[in-house]
PDB file of C-alpha atoms and ligand atoms in Angstrom:
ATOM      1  CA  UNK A   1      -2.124   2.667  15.788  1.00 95.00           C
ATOM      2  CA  UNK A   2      -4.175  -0.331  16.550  1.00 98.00           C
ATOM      3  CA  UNK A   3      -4.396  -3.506  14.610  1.00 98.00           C
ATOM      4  CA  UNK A   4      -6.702  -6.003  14.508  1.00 98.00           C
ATOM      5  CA  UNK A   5      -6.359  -9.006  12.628  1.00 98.00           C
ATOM      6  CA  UNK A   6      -8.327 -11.710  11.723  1.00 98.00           C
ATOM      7  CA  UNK A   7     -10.273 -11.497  15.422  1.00 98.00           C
ATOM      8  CA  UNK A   8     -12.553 -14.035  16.653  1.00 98.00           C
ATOM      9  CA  UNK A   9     -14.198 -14.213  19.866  1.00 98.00           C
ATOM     10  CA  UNK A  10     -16.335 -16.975  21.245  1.00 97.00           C
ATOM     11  CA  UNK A  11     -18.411 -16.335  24.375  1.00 95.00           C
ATOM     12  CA  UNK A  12     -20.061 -19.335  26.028  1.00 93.00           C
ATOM     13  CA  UNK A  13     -19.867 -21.380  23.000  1.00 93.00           C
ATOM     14  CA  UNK A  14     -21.493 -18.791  20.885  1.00 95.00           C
ATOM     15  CA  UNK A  15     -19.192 -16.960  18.298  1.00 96.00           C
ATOM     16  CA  UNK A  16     -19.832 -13.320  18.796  1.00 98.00           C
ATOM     17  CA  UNK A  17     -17.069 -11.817  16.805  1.00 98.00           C
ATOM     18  CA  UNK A  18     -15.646 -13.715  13.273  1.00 98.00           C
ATOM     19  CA  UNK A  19     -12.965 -12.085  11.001  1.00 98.00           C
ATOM     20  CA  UNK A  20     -12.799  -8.499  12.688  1.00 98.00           C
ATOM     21  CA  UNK A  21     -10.091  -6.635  10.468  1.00 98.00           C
ATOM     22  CA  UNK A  22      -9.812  -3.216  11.159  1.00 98.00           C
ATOM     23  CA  UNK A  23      -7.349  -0.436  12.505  1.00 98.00           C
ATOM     24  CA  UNK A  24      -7.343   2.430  14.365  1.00 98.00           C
ATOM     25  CA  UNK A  25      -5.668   5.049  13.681  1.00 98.00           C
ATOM     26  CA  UNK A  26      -3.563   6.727  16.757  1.00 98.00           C
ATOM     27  CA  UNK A  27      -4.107  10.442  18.154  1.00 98.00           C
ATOM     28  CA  UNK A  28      -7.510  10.601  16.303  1.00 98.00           C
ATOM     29  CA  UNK A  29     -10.853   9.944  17.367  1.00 98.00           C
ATOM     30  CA  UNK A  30     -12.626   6.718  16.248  1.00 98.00           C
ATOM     31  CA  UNK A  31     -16.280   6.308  16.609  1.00 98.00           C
ATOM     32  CA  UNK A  32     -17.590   2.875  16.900  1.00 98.00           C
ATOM     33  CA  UNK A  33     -20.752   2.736  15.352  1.00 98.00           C
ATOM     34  CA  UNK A  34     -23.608  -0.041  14.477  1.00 98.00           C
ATOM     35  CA  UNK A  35     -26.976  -1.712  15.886  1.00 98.00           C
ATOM     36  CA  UNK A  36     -27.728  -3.337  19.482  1.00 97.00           C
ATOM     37  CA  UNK A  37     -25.608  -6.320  19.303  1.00 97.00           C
ATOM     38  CA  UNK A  38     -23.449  -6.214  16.714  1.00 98.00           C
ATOM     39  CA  UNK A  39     -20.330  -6.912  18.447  1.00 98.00           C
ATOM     40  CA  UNK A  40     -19.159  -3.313  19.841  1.00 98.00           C
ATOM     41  CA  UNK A  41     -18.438  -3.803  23.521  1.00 98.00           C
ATOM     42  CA  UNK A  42     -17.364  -7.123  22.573  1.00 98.00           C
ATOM     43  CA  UNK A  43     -14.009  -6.007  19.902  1.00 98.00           C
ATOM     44  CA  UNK A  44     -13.922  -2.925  22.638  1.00 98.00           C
ATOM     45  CA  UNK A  45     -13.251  -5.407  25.351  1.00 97.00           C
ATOM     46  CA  UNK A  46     -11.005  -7.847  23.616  1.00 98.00           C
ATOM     47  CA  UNK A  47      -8.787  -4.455  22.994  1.00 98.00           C
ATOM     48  CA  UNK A  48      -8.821  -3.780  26.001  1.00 97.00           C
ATOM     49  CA  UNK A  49      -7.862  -7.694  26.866  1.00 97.00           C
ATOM     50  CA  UNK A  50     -10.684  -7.884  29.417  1.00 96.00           C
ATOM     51  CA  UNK A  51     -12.235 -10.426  26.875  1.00 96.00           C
ATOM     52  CA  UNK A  52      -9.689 -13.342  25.385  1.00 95.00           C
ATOM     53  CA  UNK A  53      -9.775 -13.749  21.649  1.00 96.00           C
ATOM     54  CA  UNK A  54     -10.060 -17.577  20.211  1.00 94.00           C
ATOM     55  CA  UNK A  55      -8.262 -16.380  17.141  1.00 97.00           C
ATOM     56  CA  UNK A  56      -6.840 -13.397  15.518  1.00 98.00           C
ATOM     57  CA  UNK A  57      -4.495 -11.001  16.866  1.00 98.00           C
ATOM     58  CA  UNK A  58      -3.950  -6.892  18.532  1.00 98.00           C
ATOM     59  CA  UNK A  59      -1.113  -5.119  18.092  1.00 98.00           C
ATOM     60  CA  UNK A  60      -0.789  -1.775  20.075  1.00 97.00           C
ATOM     61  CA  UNK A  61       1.947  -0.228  17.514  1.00 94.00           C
ATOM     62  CA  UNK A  62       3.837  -3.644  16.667  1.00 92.00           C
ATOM     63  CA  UNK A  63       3.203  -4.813  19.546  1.00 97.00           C
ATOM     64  CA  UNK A  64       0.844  -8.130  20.547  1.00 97.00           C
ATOM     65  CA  UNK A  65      -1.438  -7.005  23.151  1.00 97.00           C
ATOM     66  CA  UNK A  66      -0.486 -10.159  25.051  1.00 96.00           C
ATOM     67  CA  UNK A  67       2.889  -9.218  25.479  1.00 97.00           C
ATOM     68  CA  UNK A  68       2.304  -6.538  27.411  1.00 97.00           C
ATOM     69  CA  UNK A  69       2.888  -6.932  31.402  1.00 96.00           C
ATOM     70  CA  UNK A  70      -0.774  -6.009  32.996  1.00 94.00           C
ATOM     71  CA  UNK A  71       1.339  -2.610  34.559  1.00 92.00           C
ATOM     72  CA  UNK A  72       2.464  -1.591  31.309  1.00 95.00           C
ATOM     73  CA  UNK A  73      -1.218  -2.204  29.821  1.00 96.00           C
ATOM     74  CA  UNK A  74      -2.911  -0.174  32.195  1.00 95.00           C
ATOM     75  CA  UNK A  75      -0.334   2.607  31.806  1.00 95.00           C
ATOM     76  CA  UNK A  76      -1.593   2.794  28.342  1.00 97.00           C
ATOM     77  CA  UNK A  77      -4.857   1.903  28.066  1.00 97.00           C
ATOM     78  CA  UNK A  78      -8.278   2.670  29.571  1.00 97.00           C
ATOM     79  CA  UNK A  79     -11.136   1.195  29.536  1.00 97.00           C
ATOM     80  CA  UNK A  80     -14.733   2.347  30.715  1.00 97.00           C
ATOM     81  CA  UNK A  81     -16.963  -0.387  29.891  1.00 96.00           C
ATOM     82  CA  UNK A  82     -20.880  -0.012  29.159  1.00 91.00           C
ATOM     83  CA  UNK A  83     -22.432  -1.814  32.112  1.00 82.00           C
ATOM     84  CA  UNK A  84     -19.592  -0.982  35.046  1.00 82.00           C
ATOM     85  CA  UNK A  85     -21.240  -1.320  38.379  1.00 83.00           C
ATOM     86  CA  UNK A  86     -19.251   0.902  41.362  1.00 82.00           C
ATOM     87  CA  UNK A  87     -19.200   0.561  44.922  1.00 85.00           C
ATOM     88  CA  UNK A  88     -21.433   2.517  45.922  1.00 83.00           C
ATOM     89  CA  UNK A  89     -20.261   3.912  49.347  1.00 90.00           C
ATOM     90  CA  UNK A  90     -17.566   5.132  46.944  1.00 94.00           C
ATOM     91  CA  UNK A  91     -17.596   9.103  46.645  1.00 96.00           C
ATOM     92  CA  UNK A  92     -16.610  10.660  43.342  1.00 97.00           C
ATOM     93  CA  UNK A  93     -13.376  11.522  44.768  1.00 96.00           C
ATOM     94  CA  UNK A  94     -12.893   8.013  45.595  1.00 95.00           C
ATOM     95  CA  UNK A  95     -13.789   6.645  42.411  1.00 96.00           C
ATOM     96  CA  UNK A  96     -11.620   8.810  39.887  1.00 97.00           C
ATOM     97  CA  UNK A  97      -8.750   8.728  42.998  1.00 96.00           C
ATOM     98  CA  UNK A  98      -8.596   4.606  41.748  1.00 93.00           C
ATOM     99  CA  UNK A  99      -7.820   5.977  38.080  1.00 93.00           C
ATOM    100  CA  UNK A 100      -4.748   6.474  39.308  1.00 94.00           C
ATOM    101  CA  UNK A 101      -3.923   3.543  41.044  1.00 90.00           C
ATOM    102  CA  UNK A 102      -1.434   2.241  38.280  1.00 87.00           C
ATOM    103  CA  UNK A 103       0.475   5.308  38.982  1.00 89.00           C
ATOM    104  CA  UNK A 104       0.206   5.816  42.368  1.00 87.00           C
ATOM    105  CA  UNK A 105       0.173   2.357  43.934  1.00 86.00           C
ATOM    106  CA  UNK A 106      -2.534   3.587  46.129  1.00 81.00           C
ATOM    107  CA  UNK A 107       0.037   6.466  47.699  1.00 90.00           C
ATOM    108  CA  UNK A 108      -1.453   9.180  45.924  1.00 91.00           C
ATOM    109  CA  UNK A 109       1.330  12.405  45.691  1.00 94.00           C
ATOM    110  CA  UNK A 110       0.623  15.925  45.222  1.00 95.00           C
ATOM    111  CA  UNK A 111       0.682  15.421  41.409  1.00 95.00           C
ATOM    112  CA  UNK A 112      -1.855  12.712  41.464  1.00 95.00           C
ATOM    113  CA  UNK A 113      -4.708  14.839  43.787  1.00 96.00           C
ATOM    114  CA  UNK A 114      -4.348  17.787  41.062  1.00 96.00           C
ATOM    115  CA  UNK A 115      -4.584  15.372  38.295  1.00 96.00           C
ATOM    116  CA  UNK A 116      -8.212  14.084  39.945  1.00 97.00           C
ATOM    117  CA  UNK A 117      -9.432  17.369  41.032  1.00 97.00           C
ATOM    118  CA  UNK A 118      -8.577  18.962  36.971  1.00 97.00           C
ATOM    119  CA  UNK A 119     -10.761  16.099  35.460  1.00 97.00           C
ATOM    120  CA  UNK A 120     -13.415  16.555  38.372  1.00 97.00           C
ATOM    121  CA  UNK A 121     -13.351  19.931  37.717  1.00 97.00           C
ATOM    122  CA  UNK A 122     -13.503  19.627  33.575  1.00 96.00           C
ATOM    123  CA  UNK A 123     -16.471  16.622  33.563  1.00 95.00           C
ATOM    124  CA  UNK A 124     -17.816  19.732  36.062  1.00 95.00           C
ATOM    125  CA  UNK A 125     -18.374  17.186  39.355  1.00 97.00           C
ATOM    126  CA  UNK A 126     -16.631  19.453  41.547  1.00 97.00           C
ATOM    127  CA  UNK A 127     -19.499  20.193  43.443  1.00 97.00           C
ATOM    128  CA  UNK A 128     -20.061  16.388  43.946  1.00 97.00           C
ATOM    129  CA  UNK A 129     -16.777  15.528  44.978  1.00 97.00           C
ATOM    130  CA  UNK A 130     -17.482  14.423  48.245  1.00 97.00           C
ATOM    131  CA  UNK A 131     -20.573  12.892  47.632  1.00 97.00           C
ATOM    132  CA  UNK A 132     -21.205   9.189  47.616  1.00 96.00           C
ATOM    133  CA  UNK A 133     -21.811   7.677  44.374  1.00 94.00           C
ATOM    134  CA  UNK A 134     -25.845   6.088  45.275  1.00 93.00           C
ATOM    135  CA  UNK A 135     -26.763   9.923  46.109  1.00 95.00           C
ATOM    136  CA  UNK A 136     -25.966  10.500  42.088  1.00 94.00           C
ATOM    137  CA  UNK A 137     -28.407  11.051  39.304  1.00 94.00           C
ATOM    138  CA  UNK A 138     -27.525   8.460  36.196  1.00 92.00           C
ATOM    139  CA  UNK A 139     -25.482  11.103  34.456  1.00 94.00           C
ATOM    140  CA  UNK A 140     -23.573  12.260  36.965  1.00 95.00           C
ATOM    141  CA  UNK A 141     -22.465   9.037  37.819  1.00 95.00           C
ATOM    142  CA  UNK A 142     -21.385   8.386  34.498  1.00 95.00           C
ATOM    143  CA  UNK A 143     -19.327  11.497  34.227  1.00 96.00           C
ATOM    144  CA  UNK A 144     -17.597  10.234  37.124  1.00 96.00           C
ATOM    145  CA  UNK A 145     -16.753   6.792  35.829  1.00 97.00           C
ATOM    146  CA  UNK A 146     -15.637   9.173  32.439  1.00 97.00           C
ATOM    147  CA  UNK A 147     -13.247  11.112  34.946  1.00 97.00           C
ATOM    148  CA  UNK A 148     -11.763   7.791  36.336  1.00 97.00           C
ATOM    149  CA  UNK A 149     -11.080   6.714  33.033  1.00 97.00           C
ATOM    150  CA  UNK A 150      -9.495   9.768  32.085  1.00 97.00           C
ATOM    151  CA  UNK A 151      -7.793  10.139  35.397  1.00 97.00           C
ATOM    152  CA  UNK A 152      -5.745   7.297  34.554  1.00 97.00           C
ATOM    153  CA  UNK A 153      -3.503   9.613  32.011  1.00 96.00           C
ATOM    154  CA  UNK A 154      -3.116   7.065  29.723  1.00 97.00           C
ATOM    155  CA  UNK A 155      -2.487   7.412  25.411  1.00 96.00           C
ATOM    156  CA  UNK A 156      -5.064   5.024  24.735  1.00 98.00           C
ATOM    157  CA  UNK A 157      -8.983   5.845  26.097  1.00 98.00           C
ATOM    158  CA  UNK A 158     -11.916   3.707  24.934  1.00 98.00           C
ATOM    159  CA  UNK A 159     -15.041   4.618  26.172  1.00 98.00           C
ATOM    160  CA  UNK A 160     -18.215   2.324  25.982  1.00 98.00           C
ATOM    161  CA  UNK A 161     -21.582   4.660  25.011  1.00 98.00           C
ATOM    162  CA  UNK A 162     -19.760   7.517  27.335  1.00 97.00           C
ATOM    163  CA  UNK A 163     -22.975   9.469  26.168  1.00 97.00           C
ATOM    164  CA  UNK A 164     -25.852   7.257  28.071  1.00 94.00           C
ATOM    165  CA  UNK A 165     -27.663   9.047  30.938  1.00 92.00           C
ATOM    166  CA  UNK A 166     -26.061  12.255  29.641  1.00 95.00           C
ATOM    167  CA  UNK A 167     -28.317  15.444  28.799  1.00 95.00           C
ATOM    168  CA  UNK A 168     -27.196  17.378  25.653  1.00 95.00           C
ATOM    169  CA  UNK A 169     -25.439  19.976  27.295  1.00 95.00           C
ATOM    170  CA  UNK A 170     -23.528  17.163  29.157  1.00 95.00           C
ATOM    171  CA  UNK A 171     -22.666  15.027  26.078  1.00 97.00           C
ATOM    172  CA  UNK A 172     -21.368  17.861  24.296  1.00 96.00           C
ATOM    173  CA  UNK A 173     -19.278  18.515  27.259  1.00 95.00           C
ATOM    174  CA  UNK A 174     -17.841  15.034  27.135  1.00 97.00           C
ATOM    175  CA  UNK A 175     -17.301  15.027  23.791  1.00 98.00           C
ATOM    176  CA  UNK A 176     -15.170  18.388  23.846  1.00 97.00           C
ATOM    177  CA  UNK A 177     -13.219  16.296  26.845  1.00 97.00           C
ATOM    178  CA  UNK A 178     -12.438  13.826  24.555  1.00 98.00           C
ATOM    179  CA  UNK A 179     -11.722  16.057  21.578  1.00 98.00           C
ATOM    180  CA  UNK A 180      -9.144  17.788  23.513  1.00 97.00           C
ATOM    181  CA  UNK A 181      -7.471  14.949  24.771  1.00 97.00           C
ATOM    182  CA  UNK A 182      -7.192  13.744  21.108  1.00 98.00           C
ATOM    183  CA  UNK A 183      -5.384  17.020  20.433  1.00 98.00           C
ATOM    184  CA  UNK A 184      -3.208  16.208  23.322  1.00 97.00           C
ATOM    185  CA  UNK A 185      -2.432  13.189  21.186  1.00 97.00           C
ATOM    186  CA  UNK A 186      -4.492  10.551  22.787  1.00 98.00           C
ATOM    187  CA  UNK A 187      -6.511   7.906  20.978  1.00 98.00           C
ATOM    188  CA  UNK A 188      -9.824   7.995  21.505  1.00 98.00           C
ATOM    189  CA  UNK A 189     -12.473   5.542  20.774  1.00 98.00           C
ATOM    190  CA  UNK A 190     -15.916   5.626  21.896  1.00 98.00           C
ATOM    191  CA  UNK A 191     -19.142   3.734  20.977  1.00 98.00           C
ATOM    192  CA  UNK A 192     -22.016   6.328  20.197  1.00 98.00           C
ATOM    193  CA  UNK A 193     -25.198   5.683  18.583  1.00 97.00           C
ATOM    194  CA  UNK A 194     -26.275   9.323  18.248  1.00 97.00           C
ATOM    195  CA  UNK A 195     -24.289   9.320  14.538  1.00 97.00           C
ATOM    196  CA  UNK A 196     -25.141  13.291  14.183  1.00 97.00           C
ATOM    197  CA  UNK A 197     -22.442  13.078  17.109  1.00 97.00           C
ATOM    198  CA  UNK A 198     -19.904  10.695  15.557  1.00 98.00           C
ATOM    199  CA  UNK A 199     -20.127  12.585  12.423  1.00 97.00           C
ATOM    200  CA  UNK A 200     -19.347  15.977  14.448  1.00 96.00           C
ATOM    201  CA  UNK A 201     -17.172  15.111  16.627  1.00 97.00           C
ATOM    202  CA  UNK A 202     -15.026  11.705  15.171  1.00 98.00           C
ATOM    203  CA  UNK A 203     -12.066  12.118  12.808  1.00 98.00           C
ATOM    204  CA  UNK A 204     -12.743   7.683  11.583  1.00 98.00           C
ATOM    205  CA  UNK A 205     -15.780   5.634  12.163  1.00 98.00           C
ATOM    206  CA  UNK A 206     -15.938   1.681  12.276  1.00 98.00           C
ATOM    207  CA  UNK A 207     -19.162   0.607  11.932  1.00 98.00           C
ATOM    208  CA  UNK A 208     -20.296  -3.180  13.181  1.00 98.00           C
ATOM    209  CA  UNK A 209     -23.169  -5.460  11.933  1.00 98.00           C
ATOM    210  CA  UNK A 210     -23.598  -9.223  12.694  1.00 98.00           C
ATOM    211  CA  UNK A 211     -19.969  -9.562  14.749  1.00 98.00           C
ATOM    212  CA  UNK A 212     -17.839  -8.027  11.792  1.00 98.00           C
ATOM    213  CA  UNK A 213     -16.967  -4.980  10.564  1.00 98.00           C
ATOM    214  CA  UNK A 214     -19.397  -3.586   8.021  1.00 98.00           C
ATOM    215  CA  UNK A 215     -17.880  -0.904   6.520  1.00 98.00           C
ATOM    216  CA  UNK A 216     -14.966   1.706   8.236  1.00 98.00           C
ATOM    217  CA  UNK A 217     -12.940   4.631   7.166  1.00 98.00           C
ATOM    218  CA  UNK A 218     -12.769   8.255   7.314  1.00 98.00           C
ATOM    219  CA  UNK A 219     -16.340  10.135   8.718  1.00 97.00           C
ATOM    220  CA  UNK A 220     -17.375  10.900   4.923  1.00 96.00           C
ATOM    221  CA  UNK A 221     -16.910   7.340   3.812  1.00 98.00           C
ATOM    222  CA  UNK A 222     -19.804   6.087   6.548  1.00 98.00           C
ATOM    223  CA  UNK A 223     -21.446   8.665   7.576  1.00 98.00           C
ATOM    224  CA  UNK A 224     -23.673   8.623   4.405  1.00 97.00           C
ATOM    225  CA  UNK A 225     -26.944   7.525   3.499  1.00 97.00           C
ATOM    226  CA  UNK A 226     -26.353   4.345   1.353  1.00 98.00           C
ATOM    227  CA  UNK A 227     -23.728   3.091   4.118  1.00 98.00           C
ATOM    228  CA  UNK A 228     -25.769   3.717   7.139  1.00 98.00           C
ATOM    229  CA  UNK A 229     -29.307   2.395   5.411  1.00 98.00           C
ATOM    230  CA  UNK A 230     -27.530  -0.861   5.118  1.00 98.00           C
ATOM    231  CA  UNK A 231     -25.787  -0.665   8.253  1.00 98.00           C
ATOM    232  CA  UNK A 232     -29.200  -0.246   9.887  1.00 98.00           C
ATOM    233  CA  UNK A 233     -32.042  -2.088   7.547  1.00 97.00           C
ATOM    234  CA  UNK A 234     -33.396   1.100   7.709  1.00 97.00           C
ATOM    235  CA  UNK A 235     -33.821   4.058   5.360  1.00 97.00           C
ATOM    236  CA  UNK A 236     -31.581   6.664   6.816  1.00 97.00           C
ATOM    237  CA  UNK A 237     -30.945  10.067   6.076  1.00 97.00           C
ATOM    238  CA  UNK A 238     -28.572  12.037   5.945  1.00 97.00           C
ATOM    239  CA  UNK A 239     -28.942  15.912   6.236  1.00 96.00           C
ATOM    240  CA  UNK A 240     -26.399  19.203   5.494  1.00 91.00           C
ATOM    241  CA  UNK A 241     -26.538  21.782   8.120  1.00 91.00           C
ATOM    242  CA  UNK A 242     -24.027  23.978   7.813  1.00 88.00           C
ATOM    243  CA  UNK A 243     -21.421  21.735   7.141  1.00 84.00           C
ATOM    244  CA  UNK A 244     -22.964  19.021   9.822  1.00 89.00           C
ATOM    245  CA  UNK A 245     -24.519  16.003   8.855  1.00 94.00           C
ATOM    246  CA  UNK A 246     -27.740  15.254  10.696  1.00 96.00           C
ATOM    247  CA  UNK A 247     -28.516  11.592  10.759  1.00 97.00           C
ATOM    248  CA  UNK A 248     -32.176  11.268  10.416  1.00 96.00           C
ATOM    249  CA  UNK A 249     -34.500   8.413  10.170  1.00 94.00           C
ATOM    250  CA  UNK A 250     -37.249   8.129   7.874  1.00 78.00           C
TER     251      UNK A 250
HETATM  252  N1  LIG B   1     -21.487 -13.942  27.566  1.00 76.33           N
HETATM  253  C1  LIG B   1     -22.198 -14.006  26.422  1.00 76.33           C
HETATM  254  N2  LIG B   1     -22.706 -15.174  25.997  1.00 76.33           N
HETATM  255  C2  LIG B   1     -23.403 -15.264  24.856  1.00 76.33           C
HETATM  256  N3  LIG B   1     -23.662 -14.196  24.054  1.00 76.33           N
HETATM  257  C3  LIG B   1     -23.180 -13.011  24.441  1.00 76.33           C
HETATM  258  C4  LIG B   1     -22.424 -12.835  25.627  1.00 76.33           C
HETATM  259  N4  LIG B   1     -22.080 -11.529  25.716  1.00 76.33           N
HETATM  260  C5  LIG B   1     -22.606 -10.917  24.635  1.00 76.33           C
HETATM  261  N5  LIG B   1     -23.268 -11.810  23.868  1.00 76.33           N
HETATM  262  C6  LIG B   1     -23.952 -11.517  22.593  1.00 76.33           C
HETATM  263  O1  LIG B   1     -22.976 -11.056  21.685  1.00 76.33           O
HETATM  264  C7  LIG B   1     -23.542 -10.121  20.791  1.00 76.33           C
HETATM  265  C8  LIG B   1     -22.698  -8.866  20.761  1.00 76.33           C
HETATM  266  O2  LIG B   1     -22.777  -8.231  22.005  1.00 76.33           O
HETATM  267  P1  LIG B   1     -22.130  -6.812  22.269  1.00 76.33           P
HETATM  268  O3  LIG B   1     -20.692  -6.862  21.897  1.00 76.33           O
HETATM  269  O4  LIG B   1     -22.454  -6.439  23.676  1.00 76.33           O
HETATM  270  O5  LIG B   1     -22.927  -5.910  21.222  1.00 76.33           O
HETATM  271  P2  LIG B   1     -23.079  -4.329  21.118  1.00 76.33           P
HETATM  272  O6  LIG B   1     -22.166  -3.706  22.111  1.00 76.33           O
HETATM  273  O7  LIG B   1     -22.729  -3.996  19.695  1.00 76.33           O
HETATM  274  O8  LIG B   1     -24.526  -4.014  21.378  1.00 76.33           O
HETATM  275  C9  LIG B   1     -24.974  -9.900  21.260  1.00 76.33           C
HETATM  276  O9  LIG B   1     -25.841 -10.640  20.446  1.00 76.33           O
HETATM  277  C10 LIG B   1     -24.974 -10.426  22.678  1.00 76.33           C
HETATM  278  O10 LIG B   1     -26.244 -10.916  23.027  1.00 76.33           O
HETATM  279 MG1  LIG B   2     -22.526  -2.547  23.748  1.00 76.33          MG
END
């Protein structure tokens, strides 16, 4: 489990985060929900202590996230953030080859190359393996920094809007990667705005407004039309299809 407490975060003199209390509950699947701006990749970060918190604390299990050597961190968390810029004389090998870094000290073994070519091959970039990362459409790119992420084996993934660039048949795809790693025991959290997603495919939602958390819980308890209407300013519904709910505006 994760555990935030009483998180603030200031960035350049502007508070951007103010009394964040929420946790996240481990080997399930956490959506991360709310308008542009309302803090997501922002509490993402600061769990991921790429972003320093000016109060408040983290606790991965019982543990402070700043007690944790940076080794140990990244041999139990990933993060792929939103606006990640790659090399990009990288190839895709390359790239999800560095997700293993923490493990391989840049010696890669036998163990590690099967490791990169099974995610290559499940995010279904094997045919651009070899190719540099500027010869990539938008989505493909972004399934490769997914793979990286994923490459790095770790029990904790958090994936900034891991959907962007990606067609339908490609989100879906990622989101059955991440449902099986969850059923591998792996917390997952991911920031999605398509909520007809989140409500598929997440087993908890937080939802974000103004640099707090606006409401959280279960899928049933946010996915719903009063929560997300206020959530949003905007009336939103929220349609049954066969036991799916289709988020809607109106
Ligand atoms: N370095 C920064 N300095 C000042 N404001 C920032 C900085 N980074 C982000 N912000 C602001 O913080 C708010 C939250 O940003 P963010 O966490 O990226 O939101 P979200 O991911 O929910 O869209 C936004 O209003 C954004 O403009
Ligand atoms: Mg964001």
């Amino acid at each position: 489990m994760i555990t935030v407490r009483n998180l603030s975060v200031t960035l350049d003199r502007t508070p951007i985060l103010h009394d964040v209390d929420t946790t996240v509950p481990a080997g399930q699947m956490t959506a991360l929900v709310g308008p542009n701006g309302a803090g997501k990749s922002t509490l993402l970060a600061a769990i991921g202590r790429l972003t320093a918190a000016d109060a408040g604390t983290i606790e991965i299990g019982d543990k402070n996230i700043s007690d944790f050597a940076p080794r140990d961190l990244a041999l139990r968390l990933a993060i792929m953030r939103q606006d990640t810029h790659v090399a990009p004389r990288l190839t895709v090998r390359d790239l999800v080859g560095f997700g293993r870094y923490p493990h391989s000290h840049g010696r890669m073994t036998q163990q590690d190359h099967n490791i990169v070519d099974d995610i290559i091959a499940r995010m279904e970039l094997t045919e651009f393996t070899d190719r540099f990362l500027d010869t990539l459409s938008g989505g493909q790119r972004q399934r490769a920094l997914i793979a990286m992420t994923l490459a790095q084996g770790t029990d904790i993934v958090l994936l900034d809007e891991p959907l962007n660039n990606l067609d339908l048949v490609h989100a879906r795809r990622v989101m059955k990667i991440a449902r099986e790693e969850v059923e591998k025991g792996k917390t997952v959290i991911l920031v999605l705005h398509d909520l007809t997603v989140a409500g598929s495919y997440a087993d908890h939602v937080i939802a974000m407004k103004n640099g707090t958390v606006a409401a959280q819980g279960p899928v049933d308890d946010v996915i719903n039309e009063p929560v997300l209407t206020d959530l949003y300013d905007t009336p939103v519904q929220v349609i049954d299809a066969n036991g799916h709910k289709i988020v809607v505006t109106v």
